[in-house]
Short mmCIF file of C-alpha atoms and ligand atoms in Angstrom, two decimals:
data_model
loop_
_atom_site.label_atom_id
_atom_site.label_comp_id
_atom_site.label_asym_id
_atom_site.label_seq_id
_atom_site.Cartn_x
_atom_site.Cartn_y
_atom_site.Cartn_z
CA MET D 1 -221.20 -44.95 -20.01
CA PRO D 2 -220.35 -46.15 -23.55
CA THR D 3 -222.83 -45.47 -26.37
CA GLU D 4 -225.96 -47.60 -26.66
CA ILE D 5 -225.64 -50.76 -28.76
CA TYR D 6 -228.92 -52.42 -29.68
CA LEU D 7 -228.56 -56.10 -30.60
CA ASN D 8 -232.14 -57.21 -30.00
CA TRP D 9 -234.05 -56.15 -33.10
CA GLY D 10 -235.95 -59.44 -32.87
CA THR D 11 -237.91 -58.43 -29.78
CA LEU D 12 -238.75 -55.04 -31.26
CA SER D 13 -237.08 -53.27 -34.16
CA ARG D 14 -236.69 -49.52 -34.37
CA THR D 15 -239.33 -47.99 -36.63
CA TRP D 16 -237.80 -46.54 -39.84
CA PRO D 17 -237.07 -42.89 -38.85
CA ASP D 18 -239.04 -41.36 -41.77
CA VAL D 19 -242.03 -43.57 -40.97
CA LEU D 20 -241.99 -42.46 -37.35
CA GLN D 21 -241.93 -38.82 -38.44
CA LYS D 22 -244.87 -39.34 -40.80
CA MET D 23 -246.85 -41.04 -38.05
CA GLN D 24 -246.25 -38.10 -35.73
CA LYS D 25 -247.49 -35.74 -38.44
CA TYR D 26 -250.64 -37.84 -38.96
CA GLN D 27 -251.24 -37.71 -35.21
CA LEU D 28 -251.09 -33.90 -35.17
CA ASP D 29 -253.27 -33.62 -38.30
CA TYR D 30 -255.85 -35.96 -36.73
CA GLU D 31 -256.29 -33.67 -33.74
CA ILE D 32 -257.35 -30.65 -35.82
CA ASN D 33 -260.85 -32.11 -36.08
CA PRO D 34 -261.04 -35.52 -34.39
CA THR D 35 -264.66 -36.12 -35.45
CA VAL D 36 -263.97 -35.56 -39.14
CA SER D 37 -260.74 -37.55 -38.79
CA LEU D 38 -262.66 -40.51 -37.33
CA PHE D 39 -265.23 -40.60 -40.13
CA GLU D 40 -262.61 -40.15 -42.82
CA GLY D 41 -260.58 -42.90 -41.21
CA TRP D 42 -262.41 -45.93 -42.57
CA GLY D 43 -261.76 -45.21 -46.24
CA ARG D 44 -258.14 -44.30 -45.61
CA LEU D 45 -257.64 -47.43 -43.51
CA TRP D 46 -258.97 -49.53 -46.40
CA GLU D 47 -256.56 -47.88 -48.85
CA THR D 48 -253.69 -48.61 -46.46
CA GLN D 49 -254.83 -52.20 -45.98
CA LYS D 50 -254.89 -52.69 -49.76
CA LYS D 51 -251.38 -51.28 -50.11
CA VAL D 52 -249.86 -53.38 -47.31
CA ALA D 53 -251.67 -56.54 -48.49
CA GLY D 54 -250.31 -55.85 -51.98
CA PHE D 55 -246.75 -55.69 -50.65
CA PHE D 56 -247.18 -59.25 -49.36
CA LYS D 57 -249.07 -60.33 -52.53
CA ALA D 58 -252.25 -61.01 -50.54
CA GLN D 59 -255.83 -60.30 -51.58
CA PRO D 60 -256.83 -57.26 -49.48
CA THR D 61 -260.08 -59.02 -48.54
CA ASP D 62 -258.07 -61.93 -47.02
CA PHE D 63 -255.97 -59.53 -44.95
CA TYR D 64 -256.92 -57.40 -41.95
CA PHE D 65 -255.08 -55.18 -39.48
CA ARG D 66 -254.55 -55.94 -35.83
CA HIS D 67 -252.35 -54.31 -33.20
CA ASN D 68 -250.06 -57.32 -32.95
CA VAL D 69 -249.66 -60.99 -33.79
CA THR D 70 -251.00 -62.17 -30.42
CA VAL D 71 -254.42 -60.67 -31.20
CA ALA D 72 -254.35 -62.10 -34.72
CA MET D 73 -253.52 -65.60 -33.46
CA ASN D 74 -256.43 -65.33 -30.99
CA ASP D 75 -258.72 -64.61 -33.95
CA PHE D 76 -257.97 -67.99 -35.46
CA ILE D 77 -257.11 -70.28 -32.57
CA LEU D 78 -260.16 -69.20 -30.55
CA GLY D 79 -262.41 -68.01 -33.36
CA ALA D 80 -262.19 -70.82 -35.94
CA GLU D 81 -264.42 -73.85 -36.20
CA LEU D 82 -262.09 -76.81 -35.72
CA PRO D 83 -262.75 -80.43 -36.64
CA PRO D 84 -262.42 -82.97 -33.79
CA GLY D 85 -258.83 -83.82 -32.80
CA ASP D 86 -255.68 -82.66 -31.06
CA ILE D 87 -254.08 -79.23 -31.16
CA VAL D 88 -250.37 -79.55 -31.94
CA VAL D 89 -247.56 -77.10 -31.14
CA THR D 90 -243.76 -77.41 -31.17
CA ASP D 91 -241.28 -77.13 -28.31
CA LEU D 92 -239.85 -73.92 -29.81
CA GLU D 93 -243.00 -71.78 -29.76
CA TYR D 94 -243.56 -68.44 -28.04
CA GLY D 95 -245.25 -69.03 -24.68
CA ALA D 96 -248.12 -66.55 -25.15
CA ILE D 97 -249.26 -68.23 -28.37
CA VAL D 98 -248.96 -71.70 -26.82
CA ASN D 99 -251.24 -70.40 -24.06
CA ILE D 100 -253.90 -69.50 -26.65
CA CYS D 101 -253.71 -73.10 -27.92
CA ARG D 102 -253.86 -74.45 -24.38
CA TYR D 103 -256.89 -72.24 -23.63
CA ARG D 104 -258.76 -73.56 -26.68
CA ALA D 105 -257.72 -77.15 -25.92
CA GLU D 106 -258.93 -76.91 -22.32
CA LYS D 107 -262.23 -75.28 -23.36
CA ASP D 108 -262.91 -78.01 -25.94
CA LYS D 109 -261.41 -80.88 -23.88
CA ARG D 110 -258.84 -81.62 -26.59
CA ASN D 111 -255.26 -82.81 -26.14
CA LEU D 112 -252.50 -80.25 -26.54
CA VAL D 113 -249.57 -82.14 -28.06
CA THR D 114 -245.99 -80.79 -28.21
CA ILE D 115 -243.69 -82.07 -30.93
CA LEU D 116 -239.90 -81.68 -30.87
CA ILE D 117 -237.78 -79.62 -33.24
CA PRO D 118 -234.01 -80.15 -33.39
CA MET D 119 -231.46 -77.35 -33.09
CA GLY D 120 -228.10 -76.34 -34.56
CA ASP D 121 -226.25 -78.91 -36.65
CA GLU D 122 -228.94 -81.56 -36.09
CA LEU D 123 -230.95 -79.76 -38.77
CA LYS D 124 -229.77 -81.04 -42.15
CA SER D 125 -232.29 -79.84 -44.75
CA GLU D 126 -235.78 -78.43 -45.33
CA ASP D 127 -237.09 -81.87 -46.34
CA GLN D 128 -235.65 -83.58 -43.26
CA LEU D 129 -237.32 -80.95 -41.06
CA VAL D 130 -240.72 -81.20 -42.76
CA ASP D 131 -240.60 -85.03 -42.56
CA LEU D 132 -239.69 -84.85 -38.87
CA ILE D 133 -242.60 -82.52 -38.12
CA MET D 134 -245.14 -84.54 -40.09
CA LYS D 135 -244.04 -87.85 -38.54
CA GLN D 136 -244.68 -86.56 -35.01
CA ILE D 137 -248.18 -85.14 -35.63
CA PRO D 138 -250.71 -87.60 -34.19
CA GLN D 139 -253.10 -89.22 -36.66
CA LYS D 140 -256.17 -87.49 -35.23
CA SER D 141 -255.06 -83.86 -35.19
CA ALA D 142 -257.19 -80.82 -35.92
CA LEU D 143 -254.63 -78.02 -35.93
CA LEU D 144 -250.89 -77.45 -36.11
CA MET D 145 -249.79 -74.07 -34.75
CA ILE D 146 -246.19 -73.28 -35.69
CA SER D 147 -244.03 -70.19 -36.00
CA HIS D 148 -242.74 -69.05 -39.37
CA VAL D 149 -239.48 -68.09 -37.62
CA MET D 150 -238.80 -69.54 -34.18
CA THR D 151 -238.24 -66.98 -31.46
CA GLY D 152 -235.71 -69.17 -29.63
CA THR D 153 -233.33 -70.28 -32.39
CA GLY D 154 -234.36 -68.23 -35.43
CA LEU D 155 -235.17 -71.42 -37.35
CA LYS D 156 -237.17 -70.47 -40.46
CA ILE D 157 -239.79 -73.05 -41.39
CA PRO D 158 -240.17 -73.92 -45.11
CA LEU D 159 -243.84 -72.98 -45.07
CA GLN D 160 -244.82 -73.87 -48.61
CA LYS D 161 -243.53 -77.43 -48.21
CA LEU D 162 -245.03 -77.90 -44.77
CA ALA D 163 -248.41 -76.46 -45.77
CA LYS D 164 -248.69 -78.83 -48.74
CA ARG D 165 -248.25 -81.80 -46.38
CA THR D 166 -250.64 -80.57 -43.65
CA ARG D 167 -253.32 -79.84 -46.25
CA GLU D 168 -252.96 -83.36 -47.72
CA ARG D 169 -253.66 -84.70 -44.21
CA LYS D 170 -256.53 -82.22 -43.66
CA ILE D 171 -254.82 -80.69 -40.64
CA LEU D 172 -255.39 -76.94 -40.31
CA LEU D 173 -252.14 -74.96 -40.27
CA ALA D 174 -252.01 -71.70 -38.28
CA VAL D 175 -248.73 -69.80 -38.57
CA ASP D 176 -247.34 -67.42 -35.96
CA GLY D 177 -245.54 -64.95 -38.19
CA ALA D 178 -244.22 -62.62 -35.48
CA HIS D 179 -240.82 -62.69 -37.22
CA GLY D 180 -241.95 -63.35 -40.80
CA PRO D 181 -242.68 -59.96 -42.42
CA GLY D 182 -239.45 -58.12 -43.15
CA VAL D 183 -237.21 -61.16 -42.68
CA THR D 184 -238.03 -63.08 -45.81
CA ASP D 185 -239.95 -62.64 -49.04
CA LEU D 186 -243.41 -63.28 -47.58
CA ASP D 187 -245.61 -63.98 -50.61
CA PHE D 188 -249.18 -65.06 -49.87
CA SER D 189 -249.83 -65.93 -53.51
CA LEU D 190 -247.61 -68.99 -52.83
CA LEU D 191 -249.11 -69.86 -49.46
CA ASP D 192 -252.65 -70.88 -50.33
CA ASP D 193 -252.23 -74.18 -48.44
CA VAL D 194 -251.68 -72.26 -45.20
CA ASP D 195 -254.95 -71.87 -43.29
CA PHE D 196 -254.13 -68.80 -41.23
CA TYR D 197 -251.18 -66.45 -40.81
CA GLY D 198 -250.75 -63.80 -38.13
CA GLY D 199 -247.93 -61.28 -38.62
CA ASN D 200 -246.23 -58.46 -36.78
CA LEU D 201 -245.33 -55.25 -38.59
CA HIS D 202 -243.56 -53.67 -35.61
CA LYS D 203 -240.66 -56.10 -35.65
CA TRP D 204 -238.51 -56.69 -38.76
CA PHE D 205 -240.84 -54.76 -41.10
CA ARG D 206 -240.17 -51.68 -38.94
CA GLY D 207 -243.66 -50.22 -38.94
CA PRO D 208 -244.90 -48.26 -35.91
CA LYS D 209 -245.44 -50.09 -32.61
CA GLY D 210 -248.91 -51.59 -32.35
CA THR D 211 -249.19 -52.80 -35.94
CA GLY D 212 -249.78 -56.33 -37.13
CA PHE D 213 -252.21 -58.32 -39.26
CA GLY D 214 -254.14 -61.52 -39.80
CA TRP D 215 -254.53 -63.34 -43.13
CA ALA D 216 -256.76 -66.23 -44.17
CA PRO D 217 -257.47 -67.54 -47.68
CA GLU D 218 -261.04 -67.06 -48.93
CA ARG D 219 -261.89 -70.76 -48.45
CA ASN D 220 -261.50 -70.32 -44.67
CA HIS D 221 -263.54 -67.16 -44.17
CA LYS D 222 -266.66 -69.19 -43.46
CA ILE D 223 -265.00 -71.03 -40.54
CA ILE D 224 -263.46 -67.95 -38.87
CA HIS D 225 -265.97 -66.13 -36.69
CA PRO D 226 -264.97 -62.70 -35.32
CA LEU D 227 -264.21 -62.76 -31.60
CA MET D 228 -265.41 -59.16 -31.22
CA ALA D 229 -268.81 -57.86 -32.19
CA GLY D 230 -269.67 -54.24 -32.94
CA TRP D 231 -271.07 -51.94 -35.62
CA THR D 232 -269.96 -53.97 -38.62
CA THR D 233 -270.77 -57.50 -37.38
CA PHE D 234 -274.08 -58.01 -39.22
CA GLU D 235 -274.23 -55.22 -41.77
CA THR D 236 -272.14 -52.26 -42.92
CA PRO D 237 -273.57 -49.00 -41.52
CA ILE D 238 -273.08 -45.91 -43.72
CA PRO D 239 -269.97 -44.46 -41.98
CA PHE D 240 -268.11 -47.74 -42.58
CA MET D 241 -269.09 -48.14 -46.24
CA PRO D 242 -265.80 -46.70 -47.59
CA PHE D 243 -264.07 -49.72 -46.00
CA GLY D 244 -263.86 -53.17 -47.52
CA GLU D 245 -265.65 -52.85 -50.89
CA GLY D 246 -268.67 -54.69 -49.51
CA HIS D 247 -266.70 -57.81 -48.50
CA ARG D 248 -268.76 -59.01 -45.52
CA TRP D 249 -266.12 -61.20 -43.81
CA ASN D 250 -263.39 -58.61 -44.08
CA ILE D 251 -265.68 -55.85 -42.80
CA SER D 252 -266.78 -58.07 -39.90
CA MET D 253 -263.07 -58.39 -38.91
CA LEU D 254 -262.61 -54.60 -38.88
CA MET D 255 -261.67 -52.90 -35.61
CA ALA D 256 -264.83 -50.82 -36.01
CA TYR D 257 -264.56 -48.50 -33.04
CA CYS D 258 -262.81 -45.25 -32.14
CA LEU D 259 -259.31 -46.08 -33.11
CA ASN D 260 -255.85 -44.55 -33.14
CA PHE D 261 -255.47 -44.84 -36.92
CA ASN D 262 -252.12 -43.10 -37.23
CA ALA D 263 -249.82 -46.05 -36.67
CA PHE D 264 -251.70 -47.94 -39.41
CA TYR D 265 -251.63 -44.97 -41.82
CA ALA D 266 -247.85 -44.85 -41.47
CA LEU D 267 -247.65 -48.43 -42.77
CA SER D 268 -248.22 -46.92 -46.19
CA ASP D 269 -244.94 -45.03 -45.68
CA ALA D 270 -243.28 -48.20 -44.40
CA VAL D 271 -244.20 -49.95 -47.68
CA ASP D 272 -242.68 -46.98 -49.61
CA GLU D 273 -239.54 -47.27 -47.50
CA TRP D 274 -239.19 -50.98 -48.34
CA GLN D 275 -239.81 -50.37 -52.05
CA LYS D 276 -237.21 -47.59 -52.07
CA ARG D 277 -234.60 -49.87 -50.51
CA ASP D 278 -235.50 -52.95 -52.60
CA PRO D 279 -236.72 -55.72 -50.26
CA ARG D 280 -234.32 -58.34 -51.72
CA LYS D 281 -231.36 -56.13 -50.81
CA VAL D 282 -232.65 -55.72 -47.25
CA TYR D 283 -233.11 -59.51 -46.82
CA ALA D 284 -229.59 -60.10 -48.15
CA GLY D 285 -228.24 -57.38 -45.82
CA LEU D 286 -229.94 -59.01 -42.83
CA GLN D 287 -228.42 -62.39 -43.70
CA ALA D 288 -224.96 -60.80 -43.99
CA LYS D 289 -225.35 -59.20 -40.53
CA ARG D 290 -226.49 -62.52 -39.10
CA MET D 291 -223.47 -64.39 -40.45
CA PHE D 292 -221.15 -61.66 -39.21
CA ILE D 293 -222.59 -61.99 -35.69
CA GLN D 294 -222.34 -65.78 -35.78
CA ASN D 295 -218.74 -65.79 -37.00
CA GLU D 296 -217.51 -63.07 -34.65
CA MET D 297 -219.24 -64.57 -31.59
CA THR D 298 -217.74 -67.96 -32.43
CA LYS D 299 -214.26 -66.42 -32.75
CA SER D 300 -214.65 -64.37 -29.60
CA LEU D 301 -216.53 -66.59 -27.13
CA GLY D 302 -216.63 -69.97 -28.88
CA TRP D 303 -220.11 -70.81 -27.61
CA LYS D 304 -222.16 -73.44 -29.40
CA VAL D 305 -224.53 -72.07 -32.07
CA LEU D 306 -228.09 -73.31 -31.47
CA SER D 307 -229.47 -71.72 -34.65
CA PRO D 308 -229.55 -73.73 -37.87
CA LEU D 309 -226.37 -73.99 -39.92
CA VAL D 310 -228.26 -74.65 -43.18
CA GLU D 311 -228.74 -71.28 -44.90
CA SER D 312 -232.31 -71.77 -46.15
CA LEU D 313 -233.42 -72.44 -42.54
CA GLN D 314 -231.73 -69.34 -41.14
CA SER D 315 -233.14 -65.93 -40.17
CA PRO D 316 -231.52 -62.80 -38.69
CA LEU D 317 -231.86 -64.23 -35.15
CA VAL D 318 -228.73 -66.07 -33.93
CA THR D 319 -228.74 -67.99 -30.66
CA PHE D 320 -225.82 -69.25 -28.57
CA GLU D 321 -225.71 -71.78 -25.75
CA LEU D 322 -224.83 -70.12 -22.44
CA PRO D 323 -222.42 -71.90 -20.09
CA ALA D 324 -224.56 -73.59 -17.38
CA HIS D 325 -223.61 -71.18 -14.55
CA PHE D 326 -224.77 -68.22 -16.69
CA ALA D 327 -227.90 -69.93 -18.04
CA SER D 328 -229.24 -70.20 -14.49
CA GLN D 329 -229.20 -66.37 -14.21
CA GLY D 330 -231.86 -66.18 -16.95
CA PHE D 331 -233.38 -62.77 -17.71
CA GLU D 332 -231.16 -61.00 -15.15
CA ILE D 333 -228.39 -61.03 -17.76
CA ILE D 334 -230.42 -58.67 -19.98
CA HIS D 335 -230.59 -56.01 -17.29
CA ALA D 336 -227.00 -56.50 -16.12
CA LEU D 337 -225.61 -56.17 -19.66
CA ARG D 338 -227.70 -53.07 -20.29
CA ASN D 339 -226.82 -51.46 -16.98
CA GLN D 340 -223.12 -52.31 -16.94
CA LYS D 341 -222.18 -52.32 -20.63
CA ASN D 342 -225.02 -50.44 -22.38
CA VAL D 343 -225.61 -53.30 -24.80
CA THR D 344 -229.05 -54.86 -25.27
CA VAL D 345 -229.41 -58.57 -26.06
CA SER D 346 -232.16 -61.13 -25.66
CA ILE D 347 -232.04 -63.99 -23.21
CA THR D 348 -234.48 -66.50 -24.58
CA PRO D 349 -236.11 -69.44 -22.81
CA LEU D 350 -235.17 -72.56 -24.75
CA LYS D 351 -236.11 -76.16 -23.99
CA GLY D 352 -236.04 -75.70 -20.22
CA SER D 353 -232.94 -73.48 -20.10
CA TYR D 354 -231.91 -70.01 -21.28
CA ALA D 355 -229.79 -69.00 -24.26
CA LEU D 356 -228.31 -65.76 -25.58
CA ARG D 357 -229.91 -64.41 -28.76
CA LEU D 358 -228.50 -61.58 -30.87
CA SER D 359 -230.14 -59.82 -33.80
CA ALA D 360 -229.31 -56.71 -35.81
CA HIS D 361 -231.05 -54.83 -38.61
CA ILE D 362 -229.18 -53.43 -41.60
CA ASP D 363 -228.38 -50.06 -40.06
CA ILE D 364 -226.26 -51.57 -37.28
CA SER D 365 -222.68 -51.42 -38.59
CA GLU D 366 -220.11 -54.20 -38.33
CA ASP D 367 -218.08 -51.93 -36.03
CA GLN D 368 -221.04 -51.62 -33.68
CA ILE D 369 -221.52 -55.39 -33.71
CA LEU D 370 -217.83 -55.92 -32.91
CA ASP D 371 -218.02 -53.37 -30.11
CA GLY D 372 -221.16 -55.09 -28.77
CA ILE D 373 -219.50 -58.51 -28.82
CA ARG D 374 -216.43 -57.09 -27.04
CA ARG D 375 -218.67 -55.75 -24.28
CA ILE D 376 -220.56 -59.06 -24.04
CA LYS D 377 -217.22 -60.88 -23.69
CA ASP D 378 -216.04 -58.41 -21.02
CA TYR D 379 -219.23 -58.97 -19.07
CA PHE D 380 -219.08 -62.76 -19.13
CA HIS D 381 -215.31 -62.91 -18.49
CA SER D 382 -215.22 -60.38 -15.66
C1 LIG P 401 -242.72 -66.12 -32.14
C2 LIG P 401 -243.45 -64.99 -31.47
N1 LIG P 401 -244.79 -65.01 -31.42
C3 LIG P 401 -245.50 -64.02 -30.87
C4 LIG P 401 -244.88 -62.93 -30.32
C5 LIG P 401 -245.73 -61.85 -29.67
O1 LIG P 401 -245.64 -60.64 -30.34
P1 LIG P 401 -246.63 -59.44 -29.91
O2 LIG P 401 -246.45 -59.22 -28.44
O3 LIG P 401 -246.20 -58.29 -30.73
O4 LIG P 401 -248.02 -59.91 -30.21
C6 LIG P 401 -243.48 -62.85 -30.32
C7 LIG P 401 -242.78 -61.70 -29.71
O5 LIG P 401 -241.60 -61.62 -29.58
C8 LIG P 401 -242.75 -63.91 -30.91
O6 LIG P 401 -241.41 -63.90 -30.94
#
């Protein structure tokens, strides 16, 4: 069997090796005296939350940890007071998050409206895209839920521009940032018009598995009611006082129960890792890998690129149209490629069909990418 080639960093990235090691150390340290570790946990969690929020230029009291973006999106889509009106999603969203919207819509007897987003060379500019989105949102809409980076095509939404327009129309904007942190310079000091953002830290940011966050600007705290109640819902009992500097909303969003803290603690090391590497260099490296994949796949297989061709709308995810007879095989291709060629890709559901999506982080070399593409070609041509 040839060596493993991993070209699906978009589904889950490998944790930075040093961060993984630190987390394992924290786990062992925790077990020396689990009771003391639990009680010391709340203050240390707060320090970590402040550090991670700072990396994304967020107020720590607007930011809270969750195990993943799905939980964070539940917090807002199910937990927020919404004005009357439709819930709007796009046709490129991740199914699980659409289901949260559908669940809320069905509970409230609201319409769930799907708007259409173009692909590939049909996307001309950020302004064209924002105009297209805004034009399709029905007059009486309460909420737009949209991804920061689309799972299917890797399209990156110009959030600042979109948020300005949704706020003018008094439509709440909830962003699914599964692929935001670690892909682009996510800066919450520029995103005040966004109403809610859920992020994953176990994808492109390369934190430990089971780490993510929610973020909401102060003006929205009063409309977001925690979905879970526990020790910190109404007041802050003494053991929890080291957390949150008395900020009632933030403390009420705390996962205030026996918790495996260690994955979250290691996020402090993940921030150090990013600072050491210089985030701008990592983003530029990801873009270079993405373009390399796109160019080499085009040379080798010549399949249509479904991801945007305009650079400011691109992300490290690149998607290719599969010939019809392969598209009908769907997810089976993932297993067959892994089993026969030891290369891992994503097959992504896209507008009623399936497409091939490749993604690589900076430590995958060009030689590995070329080898991976050769194996993909062998598989499809055999
Ligand atoms: C756009 C998008 N949203 C949400 C998710 C769900 O992520 P998680 O299972 O970590 O909550 C994914 C996962 O790939 C995704 O691509």
